[in-house]
Every structure is written in structure tokens, then in C-alpha cells.
Coordinates of C-alpha atoms in Angstrom, one line a residue:
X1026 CA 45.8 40.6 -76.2
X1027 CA 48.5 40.0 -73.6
X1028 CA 46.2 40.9 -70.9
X1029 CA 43.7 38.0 -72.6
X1030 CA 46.6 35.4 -72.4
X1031 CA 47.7 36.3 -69.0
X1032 CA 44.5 36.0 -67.6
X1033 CA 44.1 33.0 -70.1
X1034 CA 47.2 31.6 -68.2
X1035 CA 45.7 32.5 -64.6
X1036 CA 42.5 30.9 -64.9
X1037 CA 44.5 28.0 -66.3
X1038 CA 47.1 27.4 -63.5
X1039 CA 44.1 28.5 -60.5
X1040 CA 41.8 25.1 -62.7
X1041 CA 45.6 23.3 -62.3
X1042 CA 45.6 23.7 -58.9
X1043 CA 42.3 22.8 -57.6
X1044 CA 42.8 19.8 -59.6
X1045 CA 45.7 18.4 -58.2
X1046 CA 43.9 17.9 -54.5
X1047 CA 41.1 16.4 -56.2
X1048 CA 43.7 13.8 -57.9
X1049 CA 45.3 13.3 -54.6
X1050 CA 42.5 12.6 -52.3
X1051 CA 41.2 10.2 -55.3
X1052 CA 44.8 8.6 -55.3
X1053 CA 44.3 8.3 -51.6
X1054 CA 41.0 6.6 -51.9
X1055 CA 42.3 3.7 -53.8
X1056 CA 45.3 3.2 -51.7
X1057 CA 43.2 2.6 -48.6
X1058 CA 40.3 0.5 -50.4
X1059 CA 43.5 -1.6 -50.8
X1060 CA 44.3 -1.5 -48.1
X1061 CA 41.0 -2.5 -46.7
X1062 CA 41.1 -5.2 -48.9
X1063 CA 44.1 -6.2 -47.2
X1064 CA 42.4 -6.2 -44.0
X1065 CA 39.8 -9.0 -45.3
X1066 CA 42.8 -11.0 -46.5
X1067 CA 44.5 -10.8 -42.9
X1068 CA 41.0 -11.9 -41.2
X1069 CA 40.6 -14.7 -43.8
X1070 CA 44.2 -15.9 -42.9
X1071 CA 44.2 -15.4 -39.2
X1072 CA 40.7 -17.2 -38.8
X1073 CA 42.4 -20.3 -41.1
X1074 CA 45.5 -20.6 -38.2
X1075 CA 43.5 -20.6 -35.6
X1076 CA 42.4 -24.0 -34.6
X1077 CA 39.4 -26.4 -35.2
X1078 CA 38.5 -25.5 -31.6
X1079 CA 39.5 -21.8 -31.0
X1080 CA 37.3 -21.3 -34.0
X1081 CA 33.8 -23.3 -32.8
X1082 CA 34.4 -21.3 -29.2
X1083 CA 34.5 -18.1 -31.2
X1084 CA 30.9 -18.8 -33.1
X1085 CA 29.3 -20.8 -29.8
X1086 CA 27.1 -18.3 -29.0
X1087 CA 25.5 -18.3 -32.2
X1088 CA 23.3 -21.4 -31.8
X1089 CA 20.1 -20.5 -34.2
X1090 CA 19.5 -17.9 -36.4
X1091 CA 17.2 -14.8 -34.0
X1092 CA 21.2 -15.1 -32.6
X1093 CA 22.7 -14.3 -35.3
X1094 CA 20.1 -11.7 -36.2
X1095 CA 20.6 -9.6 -32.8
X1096 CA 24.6 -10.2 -33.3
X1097 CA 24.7 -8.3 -36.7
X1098 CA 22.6 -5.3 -35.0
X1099 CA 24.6 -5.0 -32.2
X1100 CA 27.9 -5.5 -34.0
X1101 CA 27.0 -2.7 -36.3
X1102 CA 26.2 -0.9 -33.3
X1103 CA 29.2 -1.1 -31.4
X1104 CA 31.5 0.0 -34.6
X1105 CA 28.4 2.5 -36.4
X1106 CA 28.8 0.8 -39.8
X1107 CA 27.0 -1.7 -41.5
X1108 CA 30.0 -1.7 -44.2
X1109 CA 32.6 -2.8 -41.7
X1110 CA 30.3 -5.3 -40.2
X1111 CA 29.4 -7.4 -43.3
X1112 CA 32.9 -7.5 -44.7
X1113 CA 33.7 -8.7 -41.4
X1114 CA 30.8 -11.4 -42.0
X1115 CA 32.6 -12.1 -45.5
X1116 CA 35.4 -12.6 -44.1
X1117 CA 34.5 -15.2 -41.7
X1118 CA 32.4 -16.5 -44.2
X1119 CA 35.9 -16.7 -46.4
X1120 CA 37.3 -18.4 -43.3
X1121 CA 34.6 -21.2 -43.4
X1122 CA 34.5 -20.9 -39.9
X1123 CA 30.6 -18.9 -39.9
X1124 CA 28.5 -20.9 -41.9
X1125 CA 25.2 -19.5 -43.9
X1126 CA 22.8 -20.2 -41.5
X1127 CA 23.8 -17.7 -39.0
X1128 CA 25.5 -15.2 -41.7
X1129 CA 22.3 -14.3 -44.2
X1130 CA 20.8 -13.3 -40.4
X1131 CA 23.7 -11.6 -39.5
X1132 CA 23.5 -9.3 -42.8
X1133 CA 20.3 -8.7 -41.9
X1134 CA 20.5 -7.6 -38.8
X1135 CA 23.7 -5.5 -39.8
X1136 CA 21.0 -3.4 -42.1
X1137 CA 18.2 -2.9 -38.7
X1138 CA 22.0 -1.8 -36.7
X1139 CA 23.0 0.6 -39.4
X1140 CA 20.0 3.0 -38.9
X1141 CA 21.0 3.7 -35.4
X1142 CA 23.5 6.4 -36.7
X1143 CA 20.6 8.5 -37.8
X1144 CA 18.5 8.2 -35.1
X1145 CA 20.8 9.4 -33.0
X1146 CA 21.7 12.5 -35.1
X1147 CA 17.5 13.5 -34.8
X1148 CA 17.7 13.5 -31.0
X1149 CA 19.9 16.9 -31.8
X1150 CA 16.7 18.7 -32.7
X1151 CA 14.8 17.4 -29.5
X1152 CA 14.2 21.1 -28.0
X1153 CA 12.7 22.0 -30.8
X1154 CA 8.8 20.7 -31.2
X1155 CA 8.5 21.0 -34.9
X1156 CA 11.7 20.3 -36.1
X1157 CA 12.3 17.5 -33.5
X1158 CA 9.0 16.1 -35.4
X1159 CA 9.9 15.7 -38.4
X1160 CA 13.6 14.9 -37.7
X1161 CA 12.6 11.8 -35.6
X1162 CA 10.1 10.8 -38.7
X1163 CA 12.9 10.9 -41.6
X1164 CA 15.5 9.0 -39.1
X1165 CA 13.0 6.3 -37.7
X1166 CA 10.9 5.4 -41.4
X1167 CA 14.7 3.9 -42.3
X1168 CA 14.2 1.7 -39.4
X1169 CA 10.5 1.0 -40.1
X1170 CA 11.1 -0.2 -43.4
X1171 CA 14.2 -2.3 -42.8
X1172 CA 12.1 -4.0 -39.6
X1173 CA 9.0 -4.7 -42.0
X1174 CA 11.4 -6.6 -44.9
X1175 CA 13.4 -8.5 -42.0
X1176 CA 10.4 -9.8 -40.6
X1177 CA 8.5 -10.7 -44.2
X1178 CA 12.1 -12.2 -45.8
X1179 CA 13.8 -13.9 -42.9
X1180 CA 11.2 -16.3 -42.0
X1181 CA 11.2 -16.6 -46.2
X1182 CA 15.1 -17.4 -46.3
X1183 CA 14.9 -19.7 -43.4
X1184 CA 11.6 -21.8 -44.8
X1185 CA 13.0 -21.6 -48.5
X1186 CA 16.8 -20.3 -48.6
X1187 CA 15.2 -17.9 -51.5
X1188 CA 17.8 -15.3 -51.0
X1189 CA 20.7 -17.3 -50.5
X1190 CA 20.1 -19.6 -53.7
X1191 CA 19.2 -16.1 -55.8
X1192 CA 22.8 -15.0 -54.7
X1193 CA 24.5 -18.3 -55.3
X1194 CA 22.8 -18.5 -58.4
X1195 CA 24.5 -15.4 -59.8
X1196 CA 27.9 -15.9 -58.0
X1197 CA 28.2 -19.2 -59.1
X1198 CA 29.1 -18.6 -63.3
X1199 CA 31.6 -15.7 -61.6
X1200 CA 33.3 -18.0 -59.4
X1201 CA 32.4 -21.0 -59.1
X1202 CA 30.5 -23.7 -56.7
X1203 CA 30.5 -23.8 -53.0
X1204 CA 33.1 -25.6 -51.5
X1205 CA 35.8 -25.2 -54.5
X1206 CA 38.6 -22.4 -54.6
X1207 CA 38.7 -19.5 -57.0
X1208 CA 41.9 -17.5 -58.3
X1209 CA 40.4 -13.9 -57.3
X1210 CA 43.1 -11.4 -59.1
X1211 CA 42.5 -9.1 -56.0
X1212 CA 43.6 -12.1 -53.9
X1213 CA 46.6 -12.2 -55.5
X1214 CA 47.5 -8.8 -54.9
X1215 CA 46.9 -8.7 -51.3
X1216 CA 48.7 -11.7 -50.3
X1217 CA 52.2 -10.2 -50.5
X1218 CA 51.5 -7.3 -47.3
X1219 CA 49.2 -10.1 -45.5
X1220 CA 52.8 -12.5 -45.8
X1221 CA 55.0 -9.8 -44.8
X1222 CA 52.5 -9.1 -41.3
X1223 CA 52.9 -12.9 -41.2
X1224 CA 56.5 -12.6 -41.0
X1225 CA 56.5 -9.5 -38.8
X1226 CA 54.7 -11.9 -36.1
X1227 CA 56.7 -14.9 -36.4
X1228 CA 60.2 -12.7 -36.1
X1229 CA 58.0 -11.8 -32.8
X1230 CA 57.9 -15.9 -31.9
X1231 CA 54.2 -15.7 -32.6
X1232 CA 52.9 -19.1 -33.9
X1233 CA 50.2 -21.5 -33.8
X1234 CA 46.9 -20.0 -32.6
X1235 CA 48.8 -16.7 -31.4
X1236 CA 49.6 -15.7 -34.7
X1237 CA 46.1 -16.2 -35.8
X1238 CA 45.1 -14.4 -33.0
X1239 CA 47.4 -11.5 -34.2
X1240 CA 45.9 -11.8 -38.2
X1241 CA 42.5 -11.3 -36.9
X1242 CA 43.2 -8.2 -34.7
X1243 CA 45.3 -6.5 -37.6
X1244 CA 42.7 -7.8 -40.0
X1245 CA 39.6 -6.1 -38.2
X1246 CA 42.0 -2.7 -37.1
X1247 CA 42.7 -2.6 -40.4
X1248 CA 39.2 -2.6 -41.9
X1249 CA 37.6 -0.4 -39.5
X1250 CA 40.0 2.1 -39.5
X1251 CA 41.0 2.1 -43.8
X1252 CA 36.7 2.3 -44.1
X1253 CA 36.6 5.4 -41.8
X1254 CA 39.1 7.3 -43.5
X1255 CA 37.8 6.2 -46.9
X1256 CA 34.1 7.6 -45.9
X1257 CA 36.6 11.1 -44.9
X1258 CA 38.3 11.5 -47.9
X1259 CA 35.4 11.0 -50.0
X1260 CA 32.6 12.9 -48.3
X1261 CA 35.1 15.5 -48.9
X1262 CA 35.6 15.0 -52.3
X1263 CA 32.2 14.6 -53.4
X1264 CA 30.2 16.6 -50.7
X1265 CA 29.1 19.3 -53.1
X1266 CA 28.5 16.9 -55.9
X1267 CA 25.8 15.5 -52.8
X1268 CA 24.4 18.5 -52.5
X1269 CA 23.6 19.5 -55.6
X1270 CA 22.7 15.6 -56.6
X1271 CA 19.8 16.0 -53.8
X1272 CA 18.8 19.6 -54.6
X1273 CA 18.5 18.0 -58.0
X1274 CA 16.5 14.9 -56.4
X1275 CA 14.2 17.3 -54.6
X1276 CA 13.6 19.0 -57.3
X1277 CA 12.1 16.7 -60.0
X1278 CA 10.2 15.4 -56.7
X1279 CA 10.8 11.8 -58.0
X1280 CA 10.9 9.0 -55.6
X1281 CA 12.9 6.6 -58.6
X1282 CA 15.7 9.4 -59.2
X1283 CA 15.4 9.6 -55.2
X1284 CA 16.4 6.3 -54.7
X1285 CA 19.2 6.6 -57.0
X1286 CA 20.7 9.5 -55.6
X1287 CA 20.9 7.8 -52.2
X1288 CA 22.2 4.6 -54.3
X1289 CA 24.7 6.9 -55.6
X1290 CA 25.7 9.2 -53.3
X1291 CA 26.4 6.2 -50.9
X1292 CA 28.9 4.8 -52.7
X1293 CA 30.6 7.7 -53.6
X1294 CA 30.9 8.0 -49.7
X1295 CA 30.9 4.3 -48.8
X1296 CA 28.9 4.9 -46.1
X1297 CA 24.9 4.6 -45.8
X1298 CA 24.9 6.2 -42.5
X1299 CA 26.1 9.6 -44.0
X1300 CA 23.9 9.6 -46.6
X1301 CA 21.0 9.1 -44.4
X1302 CA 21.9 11.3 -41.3
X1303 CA 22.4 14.5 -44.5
X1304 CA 18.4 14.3 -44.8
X1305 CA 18.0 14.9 -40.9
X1306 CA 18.7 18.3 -41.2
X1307 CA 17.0 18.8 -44.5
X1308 CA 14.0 17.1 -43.0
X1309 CA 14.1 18.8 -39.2
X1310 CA 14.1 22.2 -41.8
X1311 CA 11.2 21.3 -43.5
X1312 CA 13.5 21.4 -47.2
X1313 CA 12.8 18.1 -47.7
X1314 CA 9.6 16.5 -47.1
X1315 CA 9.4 12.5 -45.5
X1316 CA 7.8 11.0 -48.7
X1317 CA 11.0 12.7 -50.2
X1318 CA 13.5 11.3 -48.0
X1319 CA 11.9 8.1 -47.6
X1320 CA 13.6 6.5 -51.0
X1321 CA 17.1 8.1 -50.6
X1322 CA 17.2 5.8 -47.9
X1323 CA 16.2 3.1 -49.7
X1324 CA 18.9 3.6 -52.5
X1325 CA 21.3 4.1 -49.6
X1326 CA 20.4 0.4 -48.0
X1327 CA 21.5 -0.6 -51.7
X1328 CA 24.9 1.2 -52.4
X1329 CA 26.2 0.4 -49.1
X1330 CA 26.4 -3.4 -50.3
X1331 CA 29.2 -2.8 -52.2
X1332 CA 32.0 -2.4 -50.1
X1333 CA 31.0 -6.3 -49.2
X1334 CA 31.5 -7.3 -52.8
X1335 CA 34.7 -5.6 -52.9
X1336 CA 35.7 -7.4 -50.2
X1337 CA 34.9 -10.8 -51.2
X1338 CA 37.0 -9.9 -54.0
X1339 CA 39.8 -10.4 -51.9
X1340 CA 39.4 -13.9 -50.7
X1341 CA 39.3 -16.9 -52.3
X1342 CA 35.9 -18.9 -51.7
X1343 CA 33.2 -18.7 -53.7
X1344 CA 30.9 -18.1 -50.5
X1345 CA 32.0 -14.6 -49.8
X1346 CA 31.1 -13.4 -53.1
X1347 CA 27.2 -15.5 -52.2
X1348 CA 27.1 -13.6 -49.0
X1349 CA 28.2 -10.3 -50.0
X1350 CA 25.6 -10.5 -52.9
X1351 CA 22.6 -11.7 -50.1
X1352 CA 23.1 -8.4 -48.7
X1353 CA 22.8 -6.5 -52.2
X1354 CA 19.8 -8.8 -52.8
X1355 CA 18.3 -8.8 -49.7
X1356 CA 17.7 -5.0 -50.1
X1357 CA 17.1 -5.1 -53.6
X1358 CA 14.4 -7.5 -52.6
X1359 CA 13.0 -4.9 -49.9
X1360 CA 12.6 -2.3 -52.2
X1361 CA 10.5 -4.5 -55.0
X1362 CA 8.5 -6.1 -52.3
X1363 CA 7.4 -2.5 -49.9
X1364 CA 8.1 0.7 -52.4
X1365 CA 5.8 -0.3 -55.7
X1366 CA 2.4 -1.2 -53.8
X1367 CA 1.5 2.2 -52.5
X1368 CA -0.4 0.6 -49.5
X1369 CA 2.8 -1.4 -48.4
X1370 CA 5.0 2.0 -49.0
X1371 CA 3.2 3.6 -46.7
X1372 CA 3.6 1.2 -44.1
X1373 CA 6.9 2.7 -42.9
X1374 CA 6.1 6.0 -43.2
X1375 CA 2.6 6.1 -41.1
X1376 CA 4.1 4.1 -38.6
X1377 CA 7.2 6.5 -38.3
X1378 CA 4.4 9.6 -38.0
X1379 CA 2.9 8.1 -35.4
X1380 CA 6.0 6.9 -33.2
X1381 CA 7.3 10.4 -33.6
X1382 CA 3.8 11.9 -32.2
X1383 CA 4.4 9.8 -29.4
X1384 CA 8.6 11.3 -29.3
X1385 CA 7.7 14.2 -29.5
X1386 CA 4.6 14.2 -26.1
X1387 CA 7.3 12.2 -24.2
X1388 CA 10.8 13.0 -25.6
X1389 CA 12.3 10.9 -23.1
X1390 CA 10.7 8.3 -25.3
X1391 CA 12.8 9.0 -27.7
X1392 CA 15.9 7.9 -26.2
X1393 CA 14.4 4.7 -24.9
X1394 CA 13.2 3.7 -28.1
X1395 CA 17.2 3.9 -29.4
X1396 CA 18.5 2.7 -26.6
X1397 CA 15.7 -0.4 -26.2
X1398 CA 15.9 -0.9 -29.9
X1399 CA 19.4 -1.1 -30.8
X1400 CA 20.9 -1.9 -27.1
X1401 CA 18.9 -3.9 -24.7
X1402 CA 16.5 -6.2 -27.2
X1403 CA 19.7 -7.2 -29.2
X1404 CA 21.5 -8.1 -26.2
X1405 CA 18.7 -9.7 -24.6
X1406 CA 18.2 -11.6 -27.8
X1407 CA 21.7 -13.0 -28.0
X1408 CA 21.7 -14.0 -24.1
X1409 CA 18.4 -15.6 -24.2
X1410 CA 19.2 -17.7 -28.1
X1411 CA 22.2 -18.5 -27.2

């Protein structure tokens, strides 16, 4: 019996201590999704000291909508996150300074940008015929699909603002009407840190359009960098809960538990990008099939919309809250209008076989494809719009 309770009391303290890193990481997790949040306060108030003037000449080269389009895919792009991207949309949304017009494009184009990330992790298997094959498939069918629903629901949203009034219509019993002021509680929280970095600036002599200047720079260092070490600390927290969530996904062989395990695992990592470039290697192996893979990435273009509702929590206008849920509806919308016709769900996924045929006989291909598709036509599009 003493034997039973010391071994009792082992097993015990060894279940104490791999809980308490488990507590910690999860402790760290909610100090820097505040202090993300106090990132998109800092933008919201830097923006709002800047003048009438500094903040047309900031937007100028968004004249139409295509612009604004091509801006959200190379913005997500340059900083390889469609998260960081649209809560920097909400935030000059918040601001009032980028107006509805050019940000239900921008979101858009933020979810064509965001694909890049796995495309890029394919080209790994490029020596390799077979596995480069079916690599380049599972990475490019994300970017298939989210080309398709841009090119059926933009044209919709700018003939019949469909999206945007879906999204206002459920935003508006939350928080109010466009144009009014709402108390957000997370607002209230953040404004104390976003006062003192006022105060560190003005002790500095900052004022005027410099200190906005200054709130903007902290405010988009700040969210960039409190995102990426929130998608660190919880891919390592949850990364064998992934694993097994998407043997368990693979298993049943269902494309609806699919596409919540990508809606689920993404934000458990806040980050789409992860949970799409995981099925590269699954896919490049032949463990997971494209059919398979296809709707993880569909529940992943869902759960990465919610680190733009958590930051619309931390402003003040009811807009940012509409904007942040276009994005959640806009893919929502995707998904109901391509995935339950079983002629439009293939539409993706044939065209992704055949451009990864074409890879794979000319791999240098390949590379122009990513580099044409996310690099040149976006910029070429902005330059020639705008």
C-alpha cells in the first residue's frame, strides 16, 4: 500500500507539472490578445490625430474598388497574414478614415493574399514529381476557390451591397447604427496603455500629426508582432490536439466534420495559413487525399475571421464590428454558394489538377504562377486603378 500511494503521489505531481506550462502559455495567450487589442486601439487613435489631409493622402491611391481589391492581396502578402491585415482594415475602418467601398474589397482580397503562404510551402516538394503533384494541388485548390467566390460576390456586393447590409444587419442590434458611438467594454480596457503611449510621445514633444504618426506605427508594430507570437504559443499548445483532430477528420472521411476541423483548429491557432500549409505535407505524402483537404480549408477561410471581430471589439464605431463580420460572411457565403452543388465544388478542385499538371511539366511554372499571382498582377492592379 505505501508503494500504491507513492506512486499515487508521483503520477500526481508528474500530471501537476505538465499542467502548469499548459496554464502558463494559456495565461500568455490572453495577455497578448490584449495586447493586440491594444494595438487596434493605438491605430484607431493615431489615425483620429492625424489630420483631414494627412488622412485623404494616406487612402489616395485607392480610387475604385479593383484598387482596393489588389491592396488587400498584396498587403497580406507583404506581412503573410490575412488576420493582421483585416484588423488593420478594422481599424481604419474604426478611424473613419477608409470607407466601405474600398474596405469589403480590401477583405476580400486579404482572403486571395492569405493563400500565398501555402503555395509557397508546396514549392518544397518541387524535386519530387509525385509528391510535388499533389502538394501543388492541395495548396493552389485554396486559391481556386477563394478566386471563383471573389469573382461571383464582388460584382454582387458592388451591384447590391448584399454582403455589407447582411453584416450591418446583424451588427446593428449589437451595437448600434452607422455613424453613432458605442461603449465597447473592451474599449474601455484598452484605453488606459493607449493614454499612457500618448503620454510617452508627448513627454518626447510629439504632437499634432507627429504623434499620430507615432500611434499608428506602435499601433501596426504592435498587432503584427502580439498576432505572431499568439499563432507561437498556441500552435504549441494545441499542436497535438491538431493532429489528432485531423487524423480524426481523415478518418470519418467527412467533408462537413472536415470543414469544422479547419474552422477549429484555426482558431485555436489564429492563423489560417498554419492550418492550411499542415495539409501540404499530408497531401505531398499521399495521407490525405485533395477531396479531403479541400474543406479544411474552407473551415480555415472561416475561423480566421475572428481575430477581426475581436478587434472591432476594441474600438468604438459600429462599423468595425460591420466590416469584421463582412469578412466572416463573405466566406460563410463562399462555402453555401461553391461546396453543396457538387458541380460547383468541383470547380476548384479540377482546375487545381490541371494547373498542377502543367507545374509539374514546367516547374519553373510554378514559381511564376506565385510570383505573377500574388506579386506582379496585384501591383499592376493598384498602379494601373489608381
Amino acid at each position: 500500500m505505501p508503494w500504491d500511494n507513492a506512486e499515487h503521489i508521483s503520477i500526481s505531481d508528474r500530471a501537476d507539472e505538465g499542467l502548469k506550462p499548459v496554464v502558463v502559455k494559456a495565461l500568455l495567450v490572453v495577455g497578448l490578445i490584449y495586447v493586440f487589442l491594444v494595438g487596434v486601439s493605438s491605430l484607431e487613435s493615431g489615425i483620429k490625430l492625424l489630420g483631414a489631409d494627412t488622412q485623404e493622402s494616406l487612402f489616395s491611391t485607392v480610387r475604385n474598388p479593383l484598387a482596393g481589391l489588389f491592396v488587400g492581396i498584396l498587403g497580406t502578402v507583404l506581412v503573410q497574414s490575412s488576420s493582421a491585415s483585416t484588423s488593420l482594415i478594422v481599424g481604419l475602418v474604426a478611424s473613419g478614415v477608409l470607407g466601405f467601398e474600398y474596405a469589403v474589397p480590401m477583405v476580400m482580397g486579404a482572403n486571395i493574399g492569405t493563400t500565398v503562404t501555402n503555395t509557397l510551402v508546396s514549392l518544397g516538394h518541387v524535386r519530387r514529381t509525385a509528391e510535388f503533384t499533389r502538394a501543388f494541388a492541395a495548396a493552389v485548390v485554396h486559391d481556386f476557390f477563394n478566386v471563383v467566390v471573389v469573382a461571383v460576390l464582388l460584382p454582387l456586393e458592388l451591384l447590391t451591397g448584399a454582403i455589407s447590409s447582411v453584416a450591418e444587419r446583424i451588427s446593428e442590434p449589437l451595437v448600434g447604427s452607422a455613424g453613432t458611438e458605442w461603449k465597447s467594454p473592451v474599449k474601455a480596457l484598452v484605453k488606459k496603455p493607449v493614454g499612457w503611449l500618448e503620454d510617452l510621445w508627448s513627454g518626447f514633444g510629439a504632437s499634432g500629426n507627429a504623434l499620430g504618426t507615432l500611434l499608428v506605427i506602435c499601433g501596426i508594430v504592435t498587432v503584427l508582432l502580439a498576432l505572431a507570437f499568439v499563432t507561437k504559443t498556441m500552435r504549441r499548445l494545441v499542436a497535438k490536439r491538431v493532429e489528432r483532430s485531423l487524423n480524426t477528420a481523415l478518418g470519418r472521411g467527412s467533408g462537413l466534420v472536415a470543414l469544422l476541423v479547419g474552422l477549429v483548429i484555426t482558431i485555436s491557432v489564429q492563423s489560417s495559413s498554419i492550418t492550411t500549409s499542415m495539409l501540404i505535407p499530408l497531401s505531398a505524402a499521399g495521407v490525405l487525399t485533395l477531396r479531403n483537404a479541400y474543406p479544411v480549408t474552407l473551415g480555415a477561410n472561416v475561423g480566421t475571421t475572428i481575430t477581426a471581430l475581436l478587434a472591432a471589439l476594441a474600438t468604438s464605431r459600429p462599423e468595425a464590428l460591420t466590416i469584421a463580420l463582412v469578412h466572416t460572411t463573405f466566406n460563410i457565403g463562399g462555402i453555401l454558394l461553391l461546396y453543396p452543388v457538387t458541380a460547383l465544388r468541383q470547380i476548384p478542385i479540377r482546375g487545381a489538377e490541371i494547373l498542377a499538371r502543367v507545374a509539374v511539366e514546367r516547374r519553373l511554372l510554378a514559381v511564376v504562377y506565385v510570383v505573377g499571382m500574388f506579386i506582379i498582377l496585384p501591383f499592376l492592379g493598384v498602379a494601373l486603378l489608381s
